[in-house]
Coordinates of C-alpha atoms and ligand atoms in Angstrom, one line a residue:
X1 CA 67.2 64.8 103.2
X2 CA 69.7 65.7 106.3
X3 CA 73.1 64.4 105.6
X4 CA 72.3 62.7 102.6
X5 CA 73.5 62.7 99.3
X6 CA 76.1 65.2 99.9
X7 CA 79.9 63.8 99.4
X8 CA 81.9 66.2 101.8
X9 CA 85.2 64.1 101.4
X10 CA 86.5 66.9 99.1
X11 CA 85.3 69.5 101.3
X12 CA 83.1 72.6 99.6
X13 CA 85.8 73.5 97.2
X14 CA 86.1 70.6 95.2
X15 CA 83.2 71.3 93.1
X16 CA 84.0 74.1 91.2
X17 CA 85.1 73.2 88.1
X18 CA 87.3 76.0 86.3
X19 CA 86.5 79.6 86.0
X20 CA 85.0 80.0 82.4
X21 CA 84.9 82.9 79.9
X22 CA 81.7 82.4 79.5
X23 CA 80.9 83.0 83.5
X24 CA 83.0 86.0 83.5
X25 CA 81.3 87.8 80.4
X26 CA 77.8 86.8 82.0
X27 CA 78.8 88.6 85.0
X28 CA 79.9 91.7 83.5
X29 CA 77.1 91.9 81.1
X30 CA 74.9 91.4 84.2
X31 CA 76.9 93.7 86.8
X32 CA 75.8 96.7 84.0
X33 CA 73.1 96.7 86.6
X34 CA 75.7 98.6 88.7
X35 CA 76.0 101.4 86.5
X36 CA 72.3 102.4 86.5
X37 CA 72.5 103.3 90.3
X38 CA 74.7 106.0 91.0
X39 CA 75.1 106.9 87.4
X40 CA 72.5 109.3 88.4
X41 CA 73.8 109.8 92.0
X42 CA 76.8 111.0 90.6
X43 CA 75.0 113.6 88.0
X44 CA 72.5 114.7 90.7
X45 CA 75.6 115.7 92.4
X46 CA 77.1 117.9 89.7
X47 CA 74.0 119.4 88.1
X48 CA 72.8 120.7 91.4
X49 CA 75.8 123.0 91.0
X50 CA 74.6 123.8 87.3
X51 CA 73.3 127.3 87.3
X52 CA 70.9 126.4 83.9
X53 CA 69.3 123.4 85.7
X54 CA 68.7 125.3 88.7
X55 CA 67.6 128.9 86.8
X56 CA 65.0 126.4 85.1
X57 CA 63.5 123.9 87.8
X58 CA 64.4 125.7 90.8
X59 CA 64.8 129.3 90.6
X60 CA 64.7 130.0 94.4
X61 CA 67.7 127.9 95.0
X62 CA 69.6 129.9 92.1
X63 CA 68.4 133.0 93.7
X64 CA 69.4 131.9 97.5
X65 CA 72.9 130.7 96.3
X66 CA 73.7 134.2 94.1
X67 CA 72.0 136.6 96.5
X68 CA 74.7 137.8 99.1
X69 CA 72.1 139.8 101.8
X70 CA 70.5 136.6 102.7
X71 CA 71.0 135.7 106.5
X72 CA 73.4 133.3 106.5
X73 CA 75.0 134.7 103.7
X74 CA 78.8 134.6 105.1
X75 CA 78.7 131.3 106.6
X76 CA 79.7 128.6 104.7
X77 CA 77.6 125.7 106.5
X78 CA 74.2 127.2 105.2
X79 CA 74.7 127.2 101.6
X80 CA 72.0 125.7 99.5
X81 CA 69.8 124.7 101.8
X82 CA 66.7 123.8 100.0
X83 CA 64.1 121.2 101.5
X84 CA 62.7 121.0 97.3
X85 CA 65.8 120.2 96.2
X86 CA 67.0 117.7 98.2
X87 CA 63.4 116.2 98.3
X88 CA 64.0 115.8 94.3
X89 CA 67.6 114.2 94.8
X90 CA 66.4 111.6 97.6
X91 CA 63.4 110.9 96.0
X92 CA 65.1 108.1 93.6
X93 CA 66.1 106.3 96.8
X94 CA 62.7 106.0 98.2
X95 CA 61.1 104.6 95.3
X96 CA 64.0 102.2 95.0
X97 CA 62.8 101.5 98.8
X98 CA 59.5 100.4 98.0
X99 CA 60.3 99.0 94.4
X100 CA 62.8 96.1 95.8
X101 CA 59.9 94.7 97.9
X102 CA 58.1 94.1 94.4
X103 CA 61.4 93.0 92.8
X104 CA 62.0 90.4 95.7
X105 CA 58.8 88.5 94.7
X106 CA 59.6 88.5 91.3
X107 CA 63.3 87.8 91.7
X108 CA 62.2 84.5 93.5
X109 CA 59.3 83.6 91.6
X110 CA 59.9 84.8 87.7
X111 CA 64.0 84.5 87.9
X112 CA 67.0 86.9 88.4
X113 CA 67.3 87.5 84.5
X114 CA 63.7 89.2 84.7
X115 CA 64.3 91.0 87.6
X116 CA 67.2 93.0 86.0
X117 CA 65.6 93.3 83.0
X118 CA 62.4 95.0 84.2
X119 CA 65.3 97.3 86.3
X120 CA 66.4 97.9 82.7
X121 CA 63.1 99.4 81.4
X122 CA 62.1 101.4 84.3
X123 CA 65.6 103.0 83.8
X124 CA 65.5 103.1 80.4
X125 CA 62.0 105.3 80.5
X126 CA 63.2 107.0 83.4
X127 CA 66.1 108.4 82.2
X128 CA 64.0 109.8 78.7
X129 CA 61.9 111.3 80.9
X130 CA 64.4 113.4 82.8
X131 CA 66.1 114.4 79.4
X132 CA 62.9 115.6 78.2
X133 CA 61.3 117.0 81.2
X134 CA 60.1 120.8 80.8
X135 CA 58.3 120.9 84.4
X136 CA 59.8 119.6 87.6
X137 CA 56.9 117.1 88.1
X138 CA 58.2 115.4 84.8
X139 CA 61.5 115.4 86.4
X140 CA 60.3 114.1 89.7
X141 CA 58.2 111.4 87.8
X142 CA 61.3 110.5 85.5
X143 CA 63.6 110.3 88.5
X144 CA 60.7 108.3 90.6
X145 CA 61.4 105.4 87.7
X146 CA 64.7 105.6 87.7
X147 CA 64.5 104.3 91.4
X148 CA 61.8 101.7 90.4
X149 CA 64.9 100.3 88.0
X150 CA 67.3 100.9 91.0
X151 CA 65.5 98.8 93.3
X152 CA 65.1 96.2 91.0
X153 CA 68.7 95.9 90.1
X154 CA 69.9 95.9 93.2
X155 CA 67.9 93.4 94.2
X156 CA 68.7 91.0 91.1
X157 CA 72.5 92.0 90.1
X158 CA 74.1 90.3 93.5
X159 CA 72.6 87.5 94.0
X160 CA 72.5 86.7 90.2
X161 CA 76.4 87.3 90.2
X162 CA 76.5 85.6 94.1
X163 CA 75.1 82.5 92.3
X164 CA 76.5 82.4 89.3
X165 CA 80.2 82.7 90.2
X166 CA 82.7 79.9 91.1
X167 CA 82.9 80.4 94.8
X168 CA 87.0 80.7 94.4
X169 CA 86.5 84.1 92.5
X170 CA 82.7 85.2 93.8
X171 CA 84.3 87.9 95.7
X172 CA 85.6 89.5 92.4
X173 CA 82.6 88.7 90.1
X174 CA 80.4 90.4 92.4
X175 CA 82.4 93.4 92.8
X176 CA 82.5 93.9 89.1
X177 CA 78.9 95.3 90.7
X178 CA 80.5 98.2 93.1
X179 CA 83.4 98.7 90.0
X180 CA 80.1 99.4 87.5
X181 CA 78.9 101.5 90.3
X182 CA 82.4 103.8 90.8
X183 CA 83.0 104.1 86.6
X184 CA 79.2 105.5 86.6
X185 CA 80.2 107.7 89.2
X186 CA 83.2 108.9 87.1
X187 CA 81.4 109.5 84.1
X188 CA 79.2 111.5 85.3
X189 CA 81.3 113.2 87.1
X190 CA 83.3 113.8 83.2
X191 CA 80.2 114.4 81.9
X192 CA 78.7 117.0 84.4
X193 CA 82.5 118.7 84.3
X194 CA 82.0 119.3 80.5
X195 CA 78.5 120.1 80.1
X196 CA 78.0 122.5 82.8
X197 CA 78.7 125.5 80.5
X198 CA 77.1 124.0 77.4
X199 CA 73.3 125.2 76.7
X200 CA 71.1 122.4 77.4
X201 CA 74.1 120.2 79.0
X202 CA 72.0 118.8 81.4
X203 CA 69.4 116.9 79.3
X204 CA 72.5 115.2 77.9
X205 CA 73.6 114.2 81.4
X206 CA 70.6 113.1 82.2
X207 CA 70.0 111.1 79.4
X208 CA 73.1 109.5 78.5
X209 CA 71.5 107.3 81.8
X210 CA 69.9 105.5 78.9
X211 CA 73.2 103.8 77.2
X212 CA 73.6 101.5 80.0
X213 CA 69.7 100.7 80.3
X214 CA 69.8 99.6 77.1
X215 CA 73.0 97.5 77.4
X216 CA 71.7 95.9 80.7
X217 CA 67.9 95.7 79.1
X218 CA 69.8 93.9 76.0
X219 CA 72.1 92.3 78.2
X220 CA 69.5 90.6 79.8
X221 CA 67.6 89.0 77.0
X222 CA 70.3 87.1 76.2
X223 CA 71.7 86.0 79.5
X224 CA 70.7 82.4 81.2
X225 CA 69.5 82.4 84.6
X226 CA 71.2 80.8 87.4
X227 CA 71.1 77.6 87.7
X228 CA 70.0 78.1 91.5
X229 CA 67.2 79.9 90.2
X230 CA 65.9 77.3 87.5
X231 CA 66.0 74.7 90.2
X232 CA 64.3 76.7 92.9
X233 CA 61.8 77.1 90.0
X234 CA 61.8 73.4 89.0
X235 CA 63.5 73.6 85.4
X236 CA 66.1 70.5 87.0
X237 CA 67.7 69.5 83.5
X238 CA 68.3 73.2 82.4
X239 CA 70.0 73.8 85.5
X240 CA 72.4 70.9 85.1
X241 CA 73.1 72.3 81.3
X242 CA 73.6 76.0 82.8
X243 CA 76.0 74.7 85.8
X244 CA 78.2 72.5 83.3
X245 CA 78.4 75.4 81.0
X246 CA 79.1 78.1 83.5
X247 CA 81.4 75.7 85.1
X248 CA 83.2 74.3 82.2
X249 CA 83.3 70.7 83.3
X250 CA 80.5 67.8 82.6
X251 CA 80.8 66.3 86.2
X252 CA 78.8 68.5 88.1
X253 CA 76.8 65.9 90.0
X254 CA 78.1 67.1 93.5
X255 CA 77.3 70.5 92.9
X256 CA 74.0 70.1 91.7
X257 CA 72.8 67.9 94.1
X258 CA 73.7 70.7 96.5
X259 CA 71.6 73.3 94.8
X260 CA 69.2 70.7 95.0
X261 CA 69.1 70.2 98.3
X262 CA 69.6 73.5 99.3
X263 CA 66.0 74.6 96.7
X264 CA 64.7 71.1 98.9
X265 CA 65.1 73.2 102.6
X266 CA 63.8 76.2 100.5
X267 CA 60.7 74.8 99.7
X268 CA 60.1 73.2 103.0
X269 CA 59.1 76.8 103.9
X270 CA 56.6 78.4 102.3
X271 CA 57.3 81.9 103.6
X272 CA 60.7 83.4 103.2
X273 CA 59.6 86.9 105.5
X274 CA 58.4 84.7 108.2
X275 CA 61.5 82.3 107.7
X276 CA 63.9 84.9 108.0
X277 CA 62.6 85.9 111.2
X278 CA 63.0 82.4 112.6
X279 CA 66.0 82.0 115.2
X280 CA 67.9 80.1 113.1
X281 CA 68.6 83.1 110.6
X282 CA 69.3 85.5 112.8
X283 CA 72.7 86.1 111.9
X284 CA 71.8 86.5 107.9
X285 CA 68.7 89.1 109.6
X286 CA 70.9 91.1 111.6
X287 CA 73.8 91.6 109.0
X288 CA 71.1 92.1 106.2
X289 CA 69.7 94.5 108.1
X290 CA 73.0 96.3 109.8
X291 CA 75.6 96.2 106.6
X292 CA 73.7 98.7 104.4
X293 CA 72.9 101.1 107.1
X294 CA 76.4 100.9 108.7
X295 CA 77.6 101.3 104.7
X296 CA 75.3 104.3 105.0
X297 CA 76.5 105.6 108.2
X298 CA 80.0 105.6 106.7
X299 CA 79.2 109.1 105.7
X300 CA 80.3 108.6 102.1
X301 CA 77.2 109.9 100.1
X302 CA 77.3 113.2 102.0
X303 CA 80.9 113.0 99.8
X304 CA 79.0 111.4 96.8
X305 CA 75.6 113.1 96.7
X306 CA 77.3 117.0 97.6
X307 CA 80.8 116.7 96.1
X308 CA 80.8 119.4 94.3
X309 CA 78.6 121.3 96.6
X310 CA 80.4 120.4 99.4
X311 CA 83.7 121.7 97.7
X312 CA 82.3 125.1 96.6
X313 CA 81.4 125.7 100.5
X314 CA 84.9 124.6 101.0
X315 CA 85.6 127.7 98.8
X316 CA 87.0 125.6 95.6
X317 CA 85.2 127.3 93.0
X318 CA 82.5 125.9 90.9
X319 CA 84.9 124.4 88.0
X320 CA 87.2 123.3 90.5
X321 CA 84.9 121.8 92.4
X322 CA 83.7 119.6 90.0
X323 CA 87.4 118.6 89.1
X324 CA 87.9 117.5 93.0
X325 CA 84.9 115.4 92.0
X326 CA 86.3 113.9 89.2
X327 CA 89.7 113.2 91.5
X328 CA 87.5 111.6 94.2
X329 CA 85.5 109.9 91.6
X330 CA 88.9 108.3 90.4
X331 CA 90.2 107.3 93.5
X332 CA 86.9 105.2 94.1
X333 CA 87.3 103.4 90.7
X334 CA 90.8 102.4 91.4
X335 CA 90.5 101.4 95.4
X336 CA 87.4 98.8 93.9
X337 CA 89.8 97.8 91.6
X338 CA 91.8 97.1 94.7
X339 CA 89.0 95.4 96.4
X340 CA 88.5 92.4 93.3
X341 CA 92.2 91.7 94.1
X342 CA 92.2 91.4 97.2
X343 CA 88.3 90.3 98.0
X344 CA 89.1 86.6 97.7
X345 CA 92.7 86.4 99.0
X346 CA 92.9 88.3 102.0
X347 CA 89.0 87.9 102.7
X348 CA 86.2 90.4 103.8
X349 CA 87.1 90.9 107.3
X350 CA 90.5 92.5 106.9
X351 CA 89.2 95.0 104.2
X352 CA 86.4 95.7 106.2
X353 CA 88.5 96.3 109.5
X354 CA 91.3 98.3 107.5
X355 CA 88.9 100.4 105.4
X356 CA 87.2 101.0 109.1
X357 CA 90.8 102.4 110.5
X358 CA 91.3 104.2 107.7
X359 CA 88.3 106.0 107.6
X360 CA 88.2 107.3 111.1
X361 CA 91.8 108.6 110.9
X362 CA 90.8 110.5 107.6
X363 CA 87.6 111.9 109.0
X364 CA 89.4 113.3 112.2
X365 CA 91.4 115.4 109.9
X366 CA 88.9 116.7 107.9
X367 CA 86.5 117.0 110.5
X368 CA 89.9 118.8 112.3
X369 CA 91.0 121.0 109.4
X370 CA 87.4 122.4 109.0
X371 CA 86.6 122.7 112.7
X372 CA 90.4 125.1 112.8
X373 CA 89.2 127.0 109.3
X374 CA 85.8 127.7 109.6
X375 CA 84.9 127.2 113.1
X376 CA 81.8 127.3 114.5
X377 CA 81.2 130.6 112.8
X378 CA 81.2 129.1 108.9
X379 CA 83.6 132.4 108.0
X380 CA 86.9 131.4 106.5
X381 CA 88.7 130.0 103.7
X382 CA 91.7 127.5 103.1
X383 CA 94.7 128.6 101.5
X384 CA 96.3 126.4 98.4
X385 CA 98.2 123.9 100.8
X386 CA 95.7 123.3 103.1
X387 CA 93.2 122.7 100.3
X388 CA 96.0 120.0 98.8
X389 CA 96.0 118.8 102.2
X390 CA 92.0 118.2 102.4
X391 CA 91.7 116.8 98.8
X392 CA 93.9 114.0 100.0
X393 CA 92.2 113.3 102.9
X394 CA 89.1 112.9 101.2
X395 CA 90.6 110.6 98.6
X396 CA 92.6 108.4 101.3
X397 CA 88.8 108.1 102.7
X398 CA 87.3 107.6 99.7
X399 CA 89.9 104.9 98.9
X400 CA 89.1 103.6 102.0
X401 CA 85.6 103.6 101.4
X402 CA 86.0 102.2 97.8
X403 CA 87.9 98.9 99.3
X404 CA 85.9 98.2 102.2
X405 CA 82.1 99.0 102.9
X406 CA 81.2 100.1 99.8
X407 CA 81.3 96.5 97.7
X408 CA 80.9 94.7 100.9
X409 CA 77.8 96.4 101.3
X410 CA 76.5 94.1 98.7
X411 CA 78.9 91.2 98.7
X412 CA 78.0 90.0 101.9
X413 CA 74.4 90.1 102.2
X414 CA 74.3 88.3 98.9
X415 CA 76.3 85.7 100.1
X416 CA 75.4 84.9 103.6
X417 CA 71.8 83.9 102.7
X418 CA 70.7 80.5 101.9
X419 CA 68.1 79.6 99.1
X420 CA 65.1 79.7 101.4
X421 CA 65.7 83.6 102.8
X422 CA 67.9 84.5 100.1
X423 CA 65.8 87.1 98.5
X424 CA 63.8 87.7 101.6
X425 CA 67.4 88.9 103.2
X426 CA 68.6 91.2 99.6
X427 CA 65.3 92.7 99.8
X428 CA 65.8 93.8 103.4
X429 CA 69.4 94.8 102.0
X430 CA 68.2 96.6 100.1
X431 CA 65.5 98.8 101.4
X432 CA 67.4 99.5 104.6
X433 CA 70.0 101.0 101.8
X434 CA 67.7 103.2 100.3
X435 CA 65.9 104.2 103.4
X436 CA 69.1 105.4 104.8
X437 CA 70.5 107.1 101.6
X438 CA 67.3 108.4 101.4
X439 CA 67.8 109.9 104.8
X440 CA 71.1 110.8 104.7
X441 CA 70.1 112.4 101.4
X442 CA 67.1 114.4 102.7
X443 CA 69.4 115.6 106.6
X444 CA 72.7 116.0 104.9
X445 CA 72.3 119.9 104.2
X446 CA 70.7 120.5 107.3
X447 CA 73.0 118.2 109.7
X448 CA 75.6 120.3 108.1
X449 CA 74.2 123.9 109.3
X450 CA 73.9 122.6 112.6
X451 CA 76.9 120.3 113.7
X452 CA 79.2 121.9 110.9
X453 CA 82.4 120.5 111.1
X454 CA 81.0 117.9 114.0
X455 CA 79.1 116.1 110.6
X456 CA 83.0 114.3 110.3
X457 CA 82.8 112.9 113.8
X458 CA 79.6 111.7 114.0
X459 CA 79.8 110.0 111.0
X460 CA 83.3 108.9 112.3
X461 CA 81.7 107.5 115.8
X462 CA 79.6 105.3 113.4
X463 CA 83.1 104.2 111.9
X464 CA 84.3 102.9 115.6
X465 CA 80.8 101.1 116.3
X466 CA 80.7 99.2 112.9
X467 CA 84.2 98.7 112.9
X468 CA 84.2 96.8 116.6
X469 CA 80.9 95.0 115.4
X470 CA 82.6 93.8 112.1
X471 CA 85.5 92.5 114.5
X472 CA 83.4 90.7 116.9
X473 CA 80.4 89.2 114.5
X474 CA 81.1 89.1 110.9
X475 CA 82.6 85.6 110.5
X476 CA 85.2 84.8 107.3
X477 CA 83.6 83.9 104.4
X478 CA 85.9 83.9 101.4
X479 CA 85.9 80.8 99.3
X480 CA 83.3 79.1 101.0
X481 CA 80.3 77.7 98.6
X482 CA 76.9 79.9 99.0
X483 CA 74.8 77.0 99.7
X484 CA 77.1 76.0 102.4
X485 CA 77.3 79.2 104.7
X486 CA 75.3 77.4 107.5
X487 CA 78.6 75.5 108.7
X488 CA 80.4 79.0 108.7
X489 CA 77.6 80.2 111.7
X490 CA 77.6 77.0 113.1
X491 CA 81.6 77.3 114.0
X492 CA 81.0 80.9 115.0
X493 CA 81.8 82.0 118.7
X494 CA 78.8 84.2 118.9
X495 CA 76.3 82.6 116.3
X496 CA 76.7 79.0 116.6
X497 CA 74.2 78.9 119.3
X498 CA 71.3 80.1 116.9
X499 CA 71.8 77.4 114.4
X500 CA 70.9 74.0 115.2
X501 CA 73.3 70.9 113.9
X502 CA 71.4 69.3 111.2
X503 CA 70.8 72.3 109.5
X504 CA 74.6 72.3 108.8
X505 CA 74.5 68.6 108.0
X506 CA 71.8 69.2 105.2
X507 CA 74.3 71.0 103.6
X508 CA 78.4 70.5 103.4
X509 CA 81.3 70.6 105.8
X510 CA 83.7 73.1 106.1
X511 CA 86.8 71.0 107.5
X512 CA 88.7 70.8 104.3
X513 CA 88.5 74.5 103.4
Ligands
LIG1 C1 76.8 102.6 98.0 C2 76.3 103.9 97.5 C3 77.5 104.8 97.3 C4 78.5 104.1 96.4 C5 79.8 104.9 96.3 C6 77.7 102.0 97.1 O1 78.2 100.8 97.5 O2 75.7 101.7 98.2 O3 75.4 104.5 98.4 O4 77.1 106.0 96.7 O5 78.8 102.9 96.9 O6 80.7 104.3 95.4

């Protein structure tokens, strides 16, 4: 097959056809996945500050936060420090851990389209259960599900949108993912904010996680697979109907004969585990594997997760803490926004180095303002202007956050992977994720009694690593055709000498783009 069929006079570009209505309504219906995963993240965050949810599934935390004689009573750092608690909240992430193994099989082997909508069940149940629960092992169980249906959507969402979209606009399409992700956030942020004083006002958080199960379970039914995915599971003339729809034009011989090709290499190996492992992937293995917990190591779930915590320590109040977390909440909506715009222009490497910058300079100030407030000691408070001062901080990181790693996080994985390690690679995405947001999760409350205000510059040290390793490894790939990534290591400084020539010349050439 090497150096075949494929016309590369035109360069990768030239097969794209135009971008479709049809494409674009596919991939919003699809990137619903996004708002099943921190739709609950985000109500976790608020509820844990909700004094009926706490009186009723964990009465030792109520007690420990209200009671003033307790040790650490006057230091802010040790506030609701309780292992059950945070065991409940992180628990999601670990079953999502061990749920996108599972969901990588069945993504390569039964189709994207099933993958999400199996994602869409588990959440669906999940999220009745956690509505309904009346102990806390029907909560745990509930929330257990809900990270089954997180681990399959993660795994399915990108690389169904990664494959779907014309490679011009795949930056966007796939961020539509991160956007569904940030709205969820924002809603339940709104929600938490107005039924935290409402009897009951918890179930309905909890299960309004439902509406978007059912859209995506829906949602699914009625969206095609990619065409990728029907050849790699040898439905040839369905794929050709799916790529001439999707790309609006009846000539779509050059790209199909690529996706061809490239299911060709794929089944030339039987193993995608022990293929990625192979020398000639190491690039997709390393950045699979170092993205999600850099995107981790950003520190921005410590903002997510204990926003509202994290701002009644900061001595906002318990109302006005969950307004800053309605402010932060917006910021991230908007900076993705910013991110769709800019994804396929400017490319990944300047949002990711920018978003980098930005974020250390914005955790040296907090880090800064805390360390000169509270000290080492945890006794203090801001006055009005300082708090001002903080809140933007946090947003300008958040923003930061919003434009950079956090879509990236699952833009590039999706993307750099050929056919053969593809789901092999989000499967490894993934799990590294959720292991590390499980981690981060489970730490958080304690790394904050013990480094304090230090938490901001370590997770700001991480910032300067990732940053430097984005600068130095992380080639461009905007615009470039996902089954023809291999010429994109191939002219890298660092990577080129992992990948040998003719798997580049299976594939496309690059020159023209
Ligand atoms: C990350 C999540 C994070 C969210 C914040 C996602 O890309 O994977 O861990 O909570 O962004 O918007």
């Amino acid at each position: 097959m090497a150096g075949g069929v494929v016309a590369t006079g035109g360069g990768g570009t030239h097969h794209e056809g135009k971008i479709t209505l049809f494409v674009i309504v596919t991939c919003i219906v699809a990137a619903m996945g996004g708002l099943l995963f921190d739709y609950d993240l985000g109500i976790i965050g608020g509820m844990t500050s909700m004094d009926q949810f706490l009186l009723k599934f964990f009465p030792n935390v109520y007690i420990q936060m209200k009671d003033q004689s307790g040790v650490h009573h006057h230091s802010q750092y040790y506030k609701f420090d309780n292992p059950l608690l945070t065991l409940f909240t992180s628990s999601l992430y670990l079953a999502a851990l061990v749920a996108s193994f599972f969901a990588s099989s069945i993504t390569r082997i039964m189709g994207r389209k099933i993958s999400m909508f199996i994602g869409g069940i588990f959440f669906l149940v999940g999220s009745l259960l956690d509505a309904f629960a009346i102990n806390v092992a029907m909560l745990i169980i509930g929330r257990l599900l809900l990270g089954f249906g997180v681990g399959f959507c993660n795994q399915s969402v990108p690389l169904y949108l990664s494959e779907m979209a014309p490679p011009k606009i795949r930056g966007a399409l796939n961020i539509g993912f991160q956007l569904m992700i940030t709205i969820e956030i924002l809603i339940a942020n709104l929600i938490n904010y107005k039924l935290a004083k409402i009897k009951n006002g918890w179930r309905f958080s909890l299960g309004i996680g439902a509406v978007p199960a059912i859209i995506l379970c829906l949602g699914a039914i009625f969206l095609d697979d990619t065409p990728n995915s029907m050849i790699e599971r040898g439905k040839q003339e369905k794929a050709r109907k799916m790529l001439q729809r999707i790309r609006g034009i009846d000539d779509v011989d050059e790209e199909f004969q690529k996706l061809v090709n490239a299911s060709e290499e794929a089944k030339k190996v039987d193993n995608a585990w022990k293929n990625i492992i192979e020398a000639k992937y190491r690039p997709q293995l390393v950045f699979c594997s170092l993205i999600p917990f850099f995107q981790q190591f950003t520190g921005i779930n410590v903002i997510m997760f204990y926003a509202p915590v994290l701002f009644q320590t900061l001595g906002f109040g318990s109302n006005a803490s969950l307004m800053s977390a309605v402010i932060t909440g917006g910021v991230n909506v908007v900076a993705t926004i910013i991110s769709i715009f800019s994804v396929d222009k400017f490319g990944r490497r300047i949002l990711f180095l920018e978003g980098g910058i930005q974020m250390l300079l914005c955790q040296i100030a907090v880090g800064a303002m805390i360390a000169k407030e509270f000290g080492v000691s945890g006794v203090g408070s801001f006055n009005k202007g300082e708090v001002n001062l903080l809140l933007f901080f946090i947003c300008a990181y958040v923003a930061s956050f919003a434009w950079s790693w956090g879509p990236l996080g699952w833009l590039v994985p999706s993307e750099i992977c050929s056919l053969e390690i593809r789901s092999a690679g989000q499967a490894i995405n993934v799990s590294v994720n959720m292991l590390f947001t499980f981690i981060i999760g489970q730490v958080f409350l304690m790394m904050l009694c013990h480094l304090k205000f230090g938490l901001f510059f370590f997770f700001g040290g991480f910032v300067v690593i990732m940053t430097i390793f984005i600068a130095f490894f992380l080639p461009e790939t905007k615009n470039v055709p996902i089954e023809e990534m291999n010429s994109v290591w191939r002219s890298h400084w660092f990577w080129a000498r992992f990948i040998p020539q003719d798997m580049v010349n299976s594939h496309a050439h690059l020159q023209d783009l």
